Amino acid sequence: MRTAYALAVAAAAGGIVAGPAATAWADSSAQATISQLQSQGYTVNIDRIGTGPMSKCVVTNVRNPQTVTQWVPYTGPGRGNNRTILVPVVTSQTISVSLDCSAH
């Protein structure tokens, strides 16, 4: 039962993380997309084509969301008989954003 619960929590967390990242760049400027991803807790790696200013860049791809989790013991309220369970805690998140900053 504990394993099933832990897997369900991990799957739910994965869905929450991947969902917003996939749509972050649909109708936004490059800087707005990067800022939005950073506000969601991502460290953003940028791949860039061209030397134009950021205001002229277009997001061409958002990919490779990586989430690193660590299993941490939890003992507290709501746990009958004070049993300890392991819960996943996100320790870092990275994502890659590709920009086209060439003059069109």
mmCIF file of C-alpha atoms in Angstrom:
data_model
loop_
_atom_site.group_PDB
_atom_site.id
_atom_site.type_symbol
_atom_site.label_atom_id
_atom_site.label_comp_id
_atom_site.label_asym_id
_atom_site.label_seq_id
_atom_site.Cartn_x
_atom_site.Cartn_y
_atom_site.Cartn_z
ATOM 1 C CA MET A 1 0.000 0.000 0.000
ATOM 2 C CA ARG A 2 2.788 2.417 0.926
ATOM 3 C CA THR A 3 4.563 1.779 -2.388
ATOM 4 C CA ALA A 4 1.376 2.398 -4.362
ATOM 5 C CA TYR A 5 0.822 5.660 -2.483
ATOM 6 C CA ALA A 6 4.388 6.803 -3.126
ATOM 7 C CA LEU A 7 4.123 5.993 -6.830
ATOM 8 C CA ALA A 8 0.828 7.874 -7.100
ATOM 9 C CA VAL A 9 2.348 10.943 -5.440
ATOM 10 C CA ALA A 10 5.388 10.809 -7.732
ATOM 11 C CA ALA A 11 3.217 10.448 -10.848
ATOM 12 C CA ALA A 12 1.029 13.360 -9.816
ATOM 13 C CA ALA A 13 4.052 15.556 -9.144
ATOM 14 C CA GLY A 14 5.470 14.678 -12.568
ATOM 15 C CA GLY A 15 2.232 15.713 -14.265
ATOM 16 C CA ILE A 16 2.186 19.038 -12.463
ATOM 17 C CA VAL A 17 5.778 19.764 -13.423
ATOM 18 C CA ALA A 18 5.533 18.793 -17.108
ATOM 19 C CA GLY A 19 2.184 20.465 -17.784
ATOM 20 C CA PRO A 20 3.048 24.158 -17.345
ATOM 21 C CA ALA A 21 6.456 23.844 -18.982
ATOM 22 C CA ALA A 22 4.970 22.461 -22.170
ATOM 23 C CA THR A 23 2.715 25.491 -22.748
ATOM 24 C CA ALA A 24 4.840 28.271 -21.289
ATOM 25 C CA TRP A 25 6.047 29.617 -24.623
ATOM 26 C CA ALA A 26 2.911 29.383 -26.778
ATOM 27 C CA ASP A 27 2.085 33.121 -27.025
ATOM 28 C CA SER A 28 4.826 34.841 -25.042
ATOM 29 C CA SER A 29 7.967 36.822 -25.745
ATOM 30 C CA ALA A 30 11.271 35.064 -25.144
ATOM 31 C CA GLN A 31 11.931 36.978 -21.922
ATOM 32 C CA ALA A 32 8.378 36.361 -20.668
ATOM 33 C CA THR A 33 8.731 32.633 -21.354
ATOM 34 C CA ILE A 34 12.057 32.443 -19.536
ATOM 35 C CA SER A 35 10.691 34.469 -16.602
ATOM 36 C CA GLN A 36 7.585 32.282 -16.381
ATOM 37 C CA LEU A 37 9.656 29.092 -16.303
ATOM 38 C CA GLN A 38 11.956 30.571 -13.650
ATOM 39 C CA SER A 39 8.943 31.569 -11.536
ATOM 40 C CA GLN A 40 7.836 27.914 -11.713
ATOM 41 C CA GLY A 41 11.154 26.954 -10.130
ATOM 42 C CA TYR A 42 13.125 25.941 -13.235
ATOM 43 C CA THR A 43 16.749 26.701 -13.937
ATOM 44 C CA VAL A 44 16.572 27.641 -17.631
ATOM 45 C CA ASN A 45 19.305 26.618 -20.085
ATOM 46 C CA ILE A 46 19.213 28.752 -23.238
ATOM 47 C CA ASP A 47 20.262 27.664 -26.733
ATOM 48 C CA ARG A 48 20.444 30.666 -29.033
ATOM 49 C CA ILE A 49 20.817 31.218 -32.777
ATOM 50 C CA GLY A 50 21.864 34.730 -33.828
ATOM 51 C CA THR A 51 23.117 37.786 -31.998
ATOM 52 C CA GLY A 52 20.014 39.974 -31.940
ATOM 53 C CA PRO A 53 18.722 41.538 -28.717
ATOM 54 C CA MET A 54 16.480 39.470 -26.450
ATOM 55 C CA SER A 55 13.491 41.651 -27.403
ATOM 56 C CA LYS A 56 13.785 40.369 -31.008
ATOM 57 C CA CYS A 57 14.205 36.675 -30.096
ATOM 58 C CA VAL A 58 11.535 34.093 -30.814
ATOM 59 C CA VAL A 59 11.143 30.922 -28.774
ATOM 60 C CA THR A 60 11.397 27.948 -31.120
ATOM 61 C CA ASN A 61 11.410 25.108 -28.613
ATOM 62 C CA VAL A 62 10.997 24.308 -24.925
ATOM 63 C CA ARG A 63 12.264 20.849 -24.082
ATOM 64 C CA ASN A 64 13.881 18.420 -21.667
ATOM 65 C CA PRO A 65 12.225 19.287 -18.376
ATOM 66 C CA GLN A 66 14.265 17.473 -15.742
ATOM 67 C CA THR A 67 13.164 17.160 -12.146
ATOM 68 C CA VAL A 68 15.421 15.719 -9.473
ATOM 69 C CA THR A 69 13.658 14.448 -6.373
ATOM 70 C CA GLN A 70 14.886 13.078 -3.101
ATOM 71 C CA TRP A 71 12.923 10.747 -0.836
ATOM 72 C CA VAL A 72 12.646 12.287 2.636
ATOM 73 C CA PRO A 73 11.229 10.593 5.732
ATOM 74 C CA TYR A 74 8.022 12.115 7.138
ATOM 75 C CA THR A 75 6.610 11.493 10.586
ATOM 76 C CA GLY A 76 3.906 13.800 11.731
ATOM 77 C CA PRO A 77 0.244 14.604 12.178
ATOM 78 C CA GLY A 78 -2.130 12.393 10.292
ATOM 79 C CA ARG A 79 0.115 9.351 10.519
ATOM 80 C CA GLY A 80 -1.436 6.675 12.754
ATOM 81 C CA ASN A 81 0.972 5.180 15.299
ATOM 82 C CA ASN A 82 3.607 7.763 14.236
ATOM 83 C CA ARG A 83 4.825 5.571 11.388
ATOM 84 C CA THR A 84 7.401 7.139 9.124
ATOM 85 C CA ILE A 85 6.819 7.236 5.374
ATOM 86 C CA LEU A 86 9.006 8.478 2.540
ATOM 87 C CA VAL A 87 7.741 11.412 0.497
ATOM 88 C CA PRO A 88 9.307 12.834 -2.667
ATOM 89 C CA VAL A 89 10.741 16.358 -2.395
ATOM 90 C CA VAL A 90 11.854 18.240 -5.524
ATOM 91 C CA THR A 91 15.477 19.325 -5.130
ATOM 92 C CA SER A 92 16.025 20.873 -8.577
ATOM 93 C CA GLN A 93 14.337 21.454 -11.936
ATOM 94 C CA THR A 94 15.987 22.343 -15.243
ATOM 95 C CA ILE A 95 14.582 22.982 -18.714
ATOM 96 C CA SER A 96 16.034 24.013 -22.083
ATOM 97 C CA VAL A 97 14.710 26.887 -24.200
ATOM 98 C CA SER A 98 15.789 27.424 -27.822
ATOM 99 C CA LEU A 99 15.728 30.979 -29.205
ATOM 100 C CA ASP A 100 16.036 32.329 -32.728
ATOM 101 C CA CYS A 101 17.626 35.777 -32.440
ATOM 102 C CA SER A 102 18.723 36.153 -36.060
ATOM 103 C CA ALA A 103 17.573 39.198 -38.013
ATOM 104 C CA HIS A 104 14.568 38.320 -40.192
#
